[in-house]
Short mmCIF file of C-alpha atoms in Angstrom, two decimals:
data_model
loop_
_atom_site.label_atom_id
_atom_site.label_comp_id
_atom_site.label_asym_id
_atom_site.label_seq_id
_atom_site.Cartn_x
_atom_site.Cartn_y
_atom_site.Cartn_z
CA UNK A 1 9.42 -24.69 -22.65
CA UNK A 2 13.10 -24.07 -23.18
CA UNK A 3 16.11 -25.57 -21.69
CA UNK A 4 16.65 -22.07 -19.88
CA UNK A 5 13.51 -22.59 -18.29
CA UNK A 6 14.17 -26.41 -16.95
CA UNK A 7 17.93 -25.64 -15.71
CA UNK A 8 18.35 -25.11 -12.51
CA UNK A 9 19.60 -21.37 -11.63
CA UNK A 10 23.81 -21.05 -11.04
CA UNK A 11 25.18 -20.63 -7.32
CA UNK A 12 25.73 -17.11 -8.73
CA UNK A 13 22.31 -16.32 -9.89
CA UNK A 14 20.54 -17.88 -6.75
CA UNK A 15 23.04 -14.91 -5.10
CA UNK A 16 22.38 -12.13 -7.33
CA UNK A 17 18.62 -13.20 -6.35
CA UNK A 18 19.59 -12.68 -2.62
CA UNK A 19 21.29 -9.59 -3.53
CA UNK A 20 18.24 -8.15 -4.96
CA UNK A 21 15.89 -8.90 -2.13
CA UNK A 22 18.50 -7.39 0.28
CA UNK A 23 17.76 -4.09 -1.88
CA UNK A 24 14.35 -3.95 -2.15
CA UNK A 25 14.41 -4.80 1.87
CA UNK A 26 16.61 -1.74 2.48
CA UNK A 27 14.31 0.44 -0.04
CA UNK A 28 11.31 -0.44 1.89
CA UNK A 29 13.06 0.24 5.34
CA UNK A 30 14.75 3.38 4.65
CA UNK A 31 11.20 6.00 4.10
CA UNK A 32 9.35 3.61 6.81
CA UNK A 33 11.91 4.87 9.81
CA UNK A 34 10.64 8.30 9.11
CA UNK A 35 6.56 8.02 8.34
CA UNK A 36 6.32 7.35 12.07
CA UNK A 37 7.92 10.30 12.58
CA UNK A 38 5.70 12.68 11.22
CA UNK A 39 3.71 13.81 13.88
CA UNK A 40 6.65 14.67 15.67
CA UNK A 41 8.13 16.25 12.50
CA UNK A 42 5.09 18.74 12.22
CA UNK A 43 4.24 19.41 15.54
CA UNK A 44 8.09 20.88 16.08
CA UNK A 45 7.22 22.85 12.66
CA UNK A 46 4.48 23.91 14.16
CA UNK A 47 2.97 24.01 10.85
CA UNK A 48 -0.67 23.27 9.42
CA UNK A 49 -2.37 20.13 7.46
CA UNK A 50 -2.36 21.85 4.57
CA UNK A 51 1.23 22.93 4.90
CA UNK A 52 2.17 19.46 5.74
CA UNK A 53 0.67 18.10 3.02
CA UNK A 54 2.51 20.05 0.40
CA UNK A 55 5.96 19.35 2.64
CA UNK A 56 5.21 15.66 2.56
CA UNK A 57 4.17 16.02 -1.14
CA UNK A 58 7.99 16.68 -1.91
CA UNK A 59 9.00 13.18 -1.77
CA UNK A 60 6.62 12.49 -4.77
CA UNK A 61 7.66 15.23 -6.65
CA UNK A 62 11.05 14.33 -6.37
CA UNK A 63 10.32 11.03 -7.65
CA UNK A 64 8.44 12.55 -10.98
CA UNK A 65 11.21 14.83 -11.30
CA UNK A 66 13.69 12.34 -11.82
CA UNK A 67 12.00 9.76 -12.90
CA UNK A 68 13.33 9.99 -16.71
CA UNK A 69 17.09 10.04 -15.22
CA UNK A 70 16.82 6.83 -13.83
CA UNK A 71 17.44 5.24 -17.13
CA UNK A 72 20.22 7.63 -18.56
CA UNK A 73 21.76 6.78 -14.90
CA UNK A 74 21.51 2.93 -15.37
CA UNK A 75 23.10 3.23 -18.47
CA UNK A 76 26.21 4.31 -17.02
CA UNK A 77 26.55 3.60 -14.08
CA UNK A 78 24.98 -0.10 -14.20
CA UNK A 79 21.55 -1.23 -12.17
CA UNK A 80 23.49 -2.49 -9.25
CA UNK A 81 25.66 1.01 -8.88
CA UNK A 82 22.92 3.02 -9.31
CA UNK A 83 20.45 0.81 -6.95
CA UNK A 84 23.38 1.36 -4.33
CA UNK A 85 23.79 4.96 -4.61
CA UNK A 86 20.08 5.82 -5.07
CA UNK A 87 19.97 4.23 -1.93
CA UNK A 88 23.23 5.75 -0.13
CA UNK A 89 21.91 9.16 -0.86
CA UNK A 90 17.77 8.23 -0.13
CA UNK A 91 19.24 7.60 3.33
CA UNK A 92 21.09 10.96 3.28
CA UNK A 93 17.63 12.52 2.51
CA UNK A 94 15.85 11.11 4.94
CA UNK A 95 18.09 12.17 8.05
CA UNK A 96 18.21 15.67 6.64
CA UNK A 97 14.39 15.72 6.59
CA UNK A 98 14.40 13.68 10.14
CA UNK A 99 16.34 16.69 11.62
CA UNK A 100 15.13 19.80 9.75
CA UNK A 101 14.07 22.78 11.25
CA UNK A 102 12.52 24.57 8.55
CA UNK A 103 9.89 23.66 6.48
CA UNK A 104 11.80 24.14 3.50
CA UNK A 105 14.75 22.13 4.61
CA UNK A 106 12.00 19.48 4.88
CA UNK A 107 10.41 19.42 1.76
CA UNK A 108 13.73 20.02 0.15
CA UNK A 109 15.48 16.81 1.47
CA UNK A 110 12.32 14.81 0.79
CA UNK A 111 12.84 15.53 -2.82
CA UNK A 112 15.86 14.52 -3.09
CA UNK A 113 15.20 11.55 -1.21
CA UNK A 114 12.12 10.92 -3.37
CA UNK A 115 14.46 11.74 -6.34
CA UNK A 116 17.42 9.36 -5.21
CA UNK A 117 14.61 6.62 -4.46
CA UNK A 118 12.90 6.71 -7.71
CA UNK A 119 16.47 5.71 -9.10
CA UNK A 120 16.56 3.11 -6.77
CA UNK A 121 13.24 1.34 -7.22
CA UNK A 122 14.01 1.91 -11.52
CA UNK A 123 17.59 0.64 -10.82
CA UNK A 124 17.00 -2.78 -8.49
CA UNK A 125 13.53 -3.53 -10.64
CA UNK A 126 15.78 -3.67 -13.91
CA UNK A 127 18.81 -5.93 -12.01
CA UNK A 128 15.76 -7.96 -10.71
CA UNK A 129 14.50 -8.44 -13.89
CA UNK A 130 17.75 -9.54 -15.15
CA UNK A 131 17.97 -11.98 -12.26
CA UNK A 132 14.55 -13.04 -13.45
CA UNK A 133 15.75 -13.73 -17.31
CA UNK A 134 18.78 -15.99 -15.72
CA UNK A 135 16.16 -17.96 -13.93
CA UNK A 136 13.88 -18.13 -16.71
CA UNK A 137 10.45 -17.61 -14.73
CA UNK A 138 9.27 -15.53 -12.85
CA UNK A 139 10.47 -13.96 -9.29
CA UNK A 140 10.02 -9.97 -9.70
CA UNK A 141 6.53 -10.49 -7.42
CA UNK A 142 8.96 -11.89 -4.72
CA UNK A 143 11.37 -8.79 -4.61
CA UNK A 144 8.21 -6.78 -4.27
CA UNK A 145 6.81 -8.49 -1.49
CA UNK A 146 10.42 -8.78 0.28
CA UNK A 147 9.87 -4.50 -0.18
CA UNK A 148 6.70 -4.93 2.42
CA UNK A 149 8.92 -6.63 4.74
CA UNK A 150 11.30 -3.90 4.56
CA UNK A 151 8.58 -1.26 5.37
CA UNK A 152 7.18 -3.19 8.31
CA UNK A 153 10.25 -3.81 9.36
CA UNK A 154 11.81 -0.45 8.86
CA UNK A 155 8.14 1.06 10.61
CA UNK A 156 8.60 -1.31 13.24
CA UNK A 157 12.30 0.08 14.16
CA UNK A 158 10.88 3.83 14.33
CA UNK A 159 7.95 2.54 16.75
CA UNK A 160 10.82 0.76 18.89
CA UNK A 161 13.30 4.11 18.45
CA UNK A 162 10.02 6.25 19.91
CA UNK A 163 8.65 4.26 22.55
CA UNK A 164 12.76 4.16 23.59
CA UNK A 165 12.78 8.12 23.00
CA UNK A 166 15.94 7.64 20.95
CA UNK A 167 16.31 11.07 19.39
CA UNK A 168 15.47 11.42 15.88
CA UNK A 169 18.89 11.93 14.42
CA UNK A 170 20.47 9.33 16.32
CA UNK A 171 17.71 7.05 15.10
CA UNK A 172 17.78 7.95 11.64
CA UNK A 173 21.72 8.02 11.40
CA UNK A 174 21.21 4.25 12.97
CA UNK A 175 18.72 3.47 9.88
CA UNK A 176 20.81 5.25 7.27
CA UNK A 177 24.24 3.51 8.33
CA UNK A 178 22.70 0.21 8.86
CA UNK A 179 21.21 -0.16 5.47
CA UNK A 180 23.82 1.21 3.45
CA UNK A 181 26.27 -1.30 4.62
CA UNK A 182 23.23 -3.69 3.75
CA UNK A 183 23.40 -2.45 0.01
CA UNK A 184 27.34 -2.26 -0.30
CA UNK A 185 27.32 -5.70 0.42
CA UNK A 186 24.82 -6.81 -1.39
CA UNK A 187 26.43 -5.32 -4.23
CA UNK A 188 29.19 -7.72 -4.17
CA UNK A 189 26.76 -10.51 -5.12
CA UNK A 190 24.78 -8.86 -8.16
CA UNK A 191 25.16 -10.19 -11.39
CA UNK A 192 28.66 -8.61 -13.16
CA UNK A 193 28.81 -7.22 -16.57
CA UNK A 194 27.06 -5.59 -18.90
CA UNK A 195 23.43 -4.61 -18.32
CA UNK A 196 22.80 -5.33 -22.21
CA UNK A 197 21.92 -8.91 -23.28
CA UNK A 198 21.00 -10.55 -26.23
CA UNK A 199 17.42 -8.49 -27.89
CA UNK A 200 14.33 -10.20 -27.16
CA UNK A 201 10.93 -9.40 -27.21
CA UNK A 202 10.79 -9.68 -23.19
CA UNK A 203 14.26 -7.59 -23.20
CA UNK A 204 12.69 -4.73 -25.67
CA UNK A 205 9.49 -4.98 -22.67
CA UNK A 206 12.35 -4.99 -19.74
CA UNK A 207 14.26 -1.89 -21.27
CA UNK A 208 11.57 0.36 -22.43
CA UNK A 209 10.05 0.20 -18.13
CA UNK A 210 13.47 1.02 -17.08
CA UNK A 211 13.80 4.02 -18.60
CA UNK A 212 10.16 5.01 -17.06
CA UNK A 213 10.93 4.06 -13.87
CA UNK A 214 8.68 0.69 -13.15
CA UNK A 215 8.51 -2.72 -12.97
CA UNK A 216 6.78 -5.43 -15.36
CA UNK A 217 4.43 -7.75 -14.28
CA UNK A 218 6.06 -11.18 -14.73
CA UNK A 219 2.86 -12.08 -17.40
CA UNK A 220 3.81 -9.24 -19.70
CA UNK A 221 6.98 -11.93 -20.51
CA UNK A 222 4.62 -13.81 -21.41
CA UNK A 223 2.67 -11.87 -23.46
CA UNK A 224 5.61 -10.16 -24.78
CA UNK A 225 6.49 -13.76 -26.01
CA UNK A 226 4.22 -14.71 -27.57
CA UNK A 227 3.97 -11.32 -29.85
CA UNK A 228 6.81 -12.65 -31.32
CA UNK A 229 9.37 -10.46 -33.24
CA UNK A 230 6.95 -11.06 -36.46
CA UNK A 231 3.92 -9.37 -35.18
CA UNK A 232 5.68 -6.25 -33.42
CA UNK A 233 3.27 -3.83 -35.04
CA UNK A 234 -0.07 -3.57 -33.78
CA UNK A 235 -3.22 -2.33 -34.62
CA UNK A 236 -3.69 1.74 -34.75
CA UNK A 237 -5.20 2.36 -30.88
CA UNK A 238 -8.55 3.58 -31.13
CA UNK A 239 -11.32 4.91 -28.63
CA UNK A 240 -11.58 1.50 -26.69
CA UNK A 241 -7.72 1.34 -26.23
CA UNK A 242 -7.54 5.12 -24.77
CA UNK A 243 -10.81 4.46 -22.47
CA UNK A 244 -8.92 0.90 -21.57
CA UNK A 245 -5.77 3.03 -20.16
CA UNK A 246 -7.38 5.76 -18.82
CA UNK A 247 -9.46 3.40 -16.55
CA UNK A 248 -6.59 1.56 -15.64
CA UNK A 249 -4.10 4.60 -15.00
CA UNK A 250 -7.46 5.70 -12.59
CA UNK A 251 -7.14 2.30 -11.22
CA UNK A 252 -2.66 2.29 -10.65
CA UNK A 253 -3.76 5.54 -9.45
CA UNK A 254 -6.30 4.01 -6.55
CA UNK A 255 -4.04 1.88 -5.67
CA UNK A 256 -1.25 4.72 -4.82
CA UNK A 257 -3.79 7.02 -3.14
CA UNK A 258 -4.75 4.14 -0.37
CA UNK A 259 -0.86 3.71 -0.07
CA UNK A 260 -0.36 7.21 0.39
CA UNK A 261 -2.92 7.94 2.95
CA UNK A 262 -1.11 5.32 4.83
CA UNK A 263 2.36 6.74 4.54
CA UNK A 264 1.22 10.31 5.20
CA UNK A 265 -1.74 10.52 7.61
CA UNK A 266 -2.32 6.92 9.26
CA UNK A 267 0.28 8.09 12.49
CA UNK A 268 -1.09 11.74 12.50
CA UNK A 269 -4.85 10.19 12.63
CA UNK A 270 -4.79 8.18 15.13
CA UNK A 271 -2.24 10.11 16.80
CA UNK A 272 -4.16 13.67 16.41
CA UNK A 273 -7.70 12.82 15.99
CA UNK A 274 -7.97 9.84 17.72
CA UNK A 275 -5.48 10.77 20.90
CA UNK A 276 -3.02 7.19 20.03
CA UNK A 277 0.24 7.07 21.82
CA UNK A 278 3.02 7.93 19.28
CA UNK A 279 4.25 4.48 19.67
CA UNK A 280 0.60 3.05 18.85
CA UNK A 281 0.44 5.11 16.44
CA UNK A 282 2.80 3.98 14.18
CA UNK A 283 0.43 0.13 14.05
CA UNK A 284 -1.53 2.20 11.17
CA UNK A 285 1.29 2.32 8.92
CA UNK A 286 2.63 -0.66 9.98
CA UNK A 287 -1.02 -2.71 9.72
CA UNK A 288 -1.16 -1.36 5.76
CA UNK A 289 1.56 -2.60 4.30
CA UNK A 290 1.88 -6.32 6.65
CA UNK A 291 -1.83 -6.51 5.10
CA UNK A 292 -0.60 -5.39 1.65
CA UNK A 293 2.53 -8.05 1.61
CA UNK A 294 -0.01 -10.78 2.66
CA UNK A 295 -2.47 -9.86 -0.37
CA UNK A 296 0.67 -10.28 -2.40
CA UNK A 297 2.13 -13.16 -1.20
CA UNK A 298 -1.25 -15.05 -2.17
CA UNK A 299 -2.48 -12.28 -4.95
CA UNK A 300 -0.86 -14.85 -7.65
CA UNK A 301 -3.00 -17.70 -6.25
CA UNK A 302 -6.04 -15.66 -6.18
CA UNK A 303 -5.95 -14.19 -9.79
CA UNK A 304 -5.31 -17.68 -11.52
CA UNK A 305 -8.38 -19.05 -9.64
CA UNK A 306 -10.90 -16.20 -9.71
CA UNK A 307 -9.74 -13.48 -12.39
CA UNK A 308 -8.07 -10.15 -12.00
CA UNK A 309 -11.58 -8.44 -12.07
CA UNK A 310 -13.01 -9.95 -9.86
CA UNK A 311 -9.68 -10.18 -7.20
CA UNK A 312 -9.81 -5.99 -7.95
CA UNK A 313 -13.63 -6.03 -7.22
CA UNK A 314 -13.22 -7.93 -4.14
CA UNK A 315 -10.07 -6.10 -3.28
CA UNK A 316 -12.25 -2.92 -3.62
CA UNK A 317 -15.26 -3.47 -1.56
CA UNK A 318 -12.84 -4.63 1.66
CA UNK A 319 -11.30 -1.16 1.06
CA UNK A 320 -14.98 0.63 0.68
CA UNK A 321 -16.12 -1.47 4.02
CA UNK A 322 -13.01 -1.92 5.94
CA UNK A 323 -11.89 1.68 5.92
CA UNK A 324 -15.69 3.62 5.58
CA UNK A 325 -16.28 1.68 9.11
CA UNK A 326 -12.99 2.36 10.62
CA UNK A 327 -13.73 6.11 9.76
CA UNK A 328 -17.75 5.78 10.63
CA UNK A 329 -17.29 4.37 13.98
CA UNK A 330 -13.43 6.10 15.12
CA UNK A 331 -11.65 4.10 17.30
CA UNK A 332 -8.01 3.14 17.16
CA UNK A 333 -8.28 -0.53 17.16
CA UNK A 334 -10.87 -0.22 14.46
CA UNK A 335 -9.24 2.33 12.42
CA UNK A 336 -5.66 0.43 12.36
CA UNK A 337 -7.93 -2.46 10.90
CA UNK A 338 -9.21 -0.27 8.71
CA UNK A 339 -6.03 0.82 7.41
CA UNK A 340 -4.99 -2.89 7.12
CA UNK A 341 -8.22 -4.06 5.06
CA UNK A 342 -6.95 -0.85 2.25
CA UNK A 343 -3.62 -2.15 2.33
CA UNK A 344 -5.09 -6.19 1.58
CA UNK A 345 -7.63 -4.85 -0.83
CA UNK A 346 -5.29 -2.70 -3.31
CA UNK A 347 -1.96 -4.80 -2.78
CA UNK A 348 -2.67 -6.42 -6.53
CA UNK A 349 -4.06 -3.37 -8.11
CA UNK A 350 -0.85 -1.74 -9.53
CA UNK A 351 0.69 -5.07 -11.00
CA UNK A 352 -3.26 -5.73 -12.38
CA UNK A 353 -2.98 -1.79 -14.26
CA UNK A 354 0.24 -2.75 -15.94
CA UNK A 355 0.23 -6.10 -16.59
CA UNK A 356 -3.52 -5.16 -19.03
CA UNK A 357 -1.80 -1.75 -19.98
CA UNK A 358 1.23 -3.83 -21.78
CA UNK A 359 -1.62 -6.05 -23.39
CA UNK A 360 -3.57 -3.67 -25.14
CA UNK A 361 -3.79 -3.11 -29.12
CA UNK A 362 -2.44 -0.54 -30.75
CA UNK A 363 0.15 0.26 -28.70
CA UNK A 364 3.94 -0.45 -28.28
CA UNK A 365 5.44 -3.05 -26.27
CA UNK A 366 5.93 -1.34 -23.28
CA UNK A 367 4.40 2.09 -24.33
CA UNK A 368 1.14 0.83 -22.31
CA UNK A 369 3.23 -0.39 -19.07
CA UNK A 370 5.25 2.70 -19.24
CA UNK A 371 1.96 5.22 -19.57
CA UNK A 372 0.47 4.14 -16.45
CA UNK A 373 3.97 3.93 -13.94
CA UNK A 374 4.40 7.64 -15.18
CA UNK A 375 0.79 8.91 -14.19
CA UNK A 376 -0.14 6.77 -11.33
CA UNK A 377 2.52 8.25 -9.77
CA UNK A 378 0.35 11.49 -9.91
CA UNK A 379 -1.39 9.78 -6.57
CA UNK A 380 1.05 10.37 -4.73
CA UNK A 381 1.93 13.58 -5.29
CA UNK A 382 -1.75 14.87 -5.13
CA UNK A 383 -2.98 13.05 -2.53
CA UNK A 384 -0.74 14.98 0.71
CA UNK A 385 -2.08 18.39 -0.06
CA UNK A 386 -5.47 17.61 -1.30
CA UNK A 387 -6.20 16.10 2.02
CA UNK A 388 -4.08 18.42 4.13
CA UNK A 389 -6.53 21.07 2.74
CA UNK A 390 -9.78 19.12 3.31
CA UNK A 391 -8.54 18.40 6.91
CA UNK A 392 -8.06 21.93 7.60
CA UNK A 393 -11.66 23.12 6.19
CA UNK A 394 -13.36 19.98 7.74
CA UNK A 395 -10.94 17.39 9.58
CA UNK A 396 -8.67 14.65 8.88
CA UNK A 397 -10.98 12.10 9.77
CA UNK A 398 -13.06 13.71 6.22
CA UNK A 399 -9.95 14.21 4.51
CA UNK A 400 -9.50 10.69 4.89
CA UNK A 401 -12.88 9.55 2.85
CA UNK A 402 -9.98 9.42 0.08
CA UNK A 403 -9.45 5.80 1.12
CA UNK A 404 -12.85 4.85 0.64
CA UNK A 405 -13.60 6.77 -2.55
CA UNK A 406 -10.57 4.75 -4.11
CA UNK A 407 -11.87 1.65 -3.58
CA UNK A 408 -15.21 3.06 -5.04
CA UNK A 409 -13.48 3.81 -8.01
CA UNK A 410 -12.00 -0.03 -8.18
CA UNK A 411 -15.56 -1.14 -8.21
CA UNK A 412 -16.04 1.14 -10.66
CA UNK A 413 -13.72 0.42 -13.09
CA UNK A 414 -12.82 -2.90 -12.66
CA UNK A 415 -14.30 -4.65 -16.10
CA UNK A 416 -11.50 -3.37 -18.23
CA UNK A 417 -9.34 -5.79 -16.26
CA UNK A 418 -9.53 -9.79 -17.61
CA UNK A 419 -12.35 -12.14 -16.07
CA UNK A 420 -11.28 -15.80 -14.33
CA UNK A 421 -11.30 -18.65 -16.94
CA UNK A 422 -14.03 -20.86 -17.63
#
């Protein structure tokens, strides 16, 4: 253990830390004032699920398409800048969206607000991860559970703007406003200089995922370390290292579907299907990601005593049960439980895919880490208009059978990830 490791963090680093949270809290905030807002959105459309679902499916795309700029962006701008301004114009986005009256004014301003976030979430994860080299441990699972704050939070201000019947665009204009003076500030307090420091095997990890657009799990320093600068080539990958990331791309990729179905559908089930009040409604959404920030408050606790595998495993069958009942016997109390057991059972999955990805042989530091942020976020841009289409053959109540099937696929898949220690 190094000195860096023992000293206690500056004044200035314990507010650049603060700084950071305040940005993931406003990145989490800004998309959850509108997801409650969807039902509204599409029934003043008047447009289909399936149409929906390839509206909705914008935001995603936006993120893919930009996804490679984030880094070129960071580079000149800075991670702080661009974390501000990604989230300055996300805002923008979102009230366009909020207040379109076309469906391609809506998809359009949900990809640039998908665009404009993806810079955001590449931009604060690679300031946090500065942050997280000052401190010398790790703190990036923090920011990321301050982020499902932000979303409760932020959904709980749309179900308090609708049960107030505060029009959309003075609601979202409110949200926008609010948080951007929230990031301005916090820029103030992020660390100054130059987003280069000296090369290390952990910086070489940290700089290759910012230029993909994702965050390291705080192990892969670890690891990272001890690879040492003497053993940075590895073995030539072979068939057990492609099966290895395929499995755990399907698993990143579980993981986003559940997320999705909660972002997209939860307030248009139970307000559709199961005849909700808007302002109940929104508990779906809401219920998801409180239960996903409480799996990840104590995921760290859980993995270190049982294993990743079986944490995933468990994590999977509470998503098979909680949700396949919810949807078997439809009620709304049941099915906003339902949505909150997917959001406890996947909240370590995505941190589990990467954290393996950066360990396997063969392949690059990073390479691994950066393969599966790309594709998982294939989820989310799949998942709207696959089950906007099965709800209009069928119903959304079959469409959503997604939920389910991803934690089947956890089960599944789950022994590539690393057993508890013996």
């Amino acid at each position: 253990m190094t000195v860096d490791v023992l000293r206690r963090p500056a004044s200035a680093e314990r507010r650049a830390r603060v700084a950071v949270a305040v940005l993931f809290f406003t990145n989490g905030a800004l998309f959850a004032n509108l997801l409650p807002r969807y039902p509204q959105i599409k029934a003043d459309l008047g447009i289909g699920n399936a149409a929906y679902g390839l509206a909705v499916a914008a935001f995603p795309a936006g993120a893919i398409a930009a996804g490679l700029a984030a880094g070129v962006v960071i580079r000149r701008m800075g991670s702080a800048r661009a974390a501000v301004a990604g989230t300055l114009l996300t805002g923008a986005g979102i009230l366009v969206a909020g207040l379109a009256d076309s469906v391609v004014l809506f998809a359009a301003a949900l990809f640039l607000a998908g665009a404009m976030d993806a810079v955001t979430d590449v931009a604060q994860n690679a300031h946090g991860l500065r942050v997280q080299r000052r401190y010398g441990r790790s703190i990036i699972n923090s920011f990321h559970a301050i982020w499902s704050i932000g979303a409760v939070a932020g959904g709980s201000m749309a179900a308090a703007a609708i049960a107030l019947d505060l029009p959309r665009g003075q609601h979202l204009t409110i949200s926008a406003v609010v948080f951007a003076v929230a990031a301005c500030v916090a820029l103030r307090f992020c660390l100054p200089g130059p987003e280069t420091e000296p090369e290390t095997a952990v910086d070489a990890v940290a700089a290759g995922v910012a230029d993909t657009g994702s965050a390291p799990d705080p192990a892969a320093k670890s690891g990272a370390d001890s690879r040492g600068q003497g053993q940075s080539r590895r073995p030539t990958p072979g068939r057990r290292t492609a099966y290895v990331l395929g499995a755990l791309v399907l698993i990143a990729t579980a993981g986003t579907l559940v997320e999705d179905a909660g972002n997209s559908w939860a307030a248009l089930y139970l307000s559709g299907s199961l005849s909700a009040s808007v302002t109940l409604a929104a508990s779906g959404y809401i219920a998801l990601v409180g239960a996903q920030f409480v799996g990840r408050i104590i995921g760290d606790r859980l993995v270190d005593r049982f294993g990743q595998r079986t944490v995933a495993r468990t994590g999977g069958l509470i998503v098979v049960a909680g949700m396949g009942l919810a949807l078997a016997v439809p009620t709304v109390p049941g099915t906003i439980l339902g949505f909150a057991a997917a959001g406890f059972g996947v909240a370590t999955l995505v941190p589990a895919a990467m954290h393996e990805a950066d360990e396997l042989p063969g392949l690059k530091p990073g390479s691994g880490l950066a393969i599966v942020s790309w594709l998982m976020r294939l989820g989310f841009l799949l998942s709207p208009p696959v089950v906007g289409l099965v709800a209009d053959a069928a119903s959304l109540r079959v469409g959503l059978l997604v939920v389910p099937f991803a934690g089947l696929l956890v089960l599944l898949l789950a022994g590539v990830l690393q057993p508890g220690r013996r």
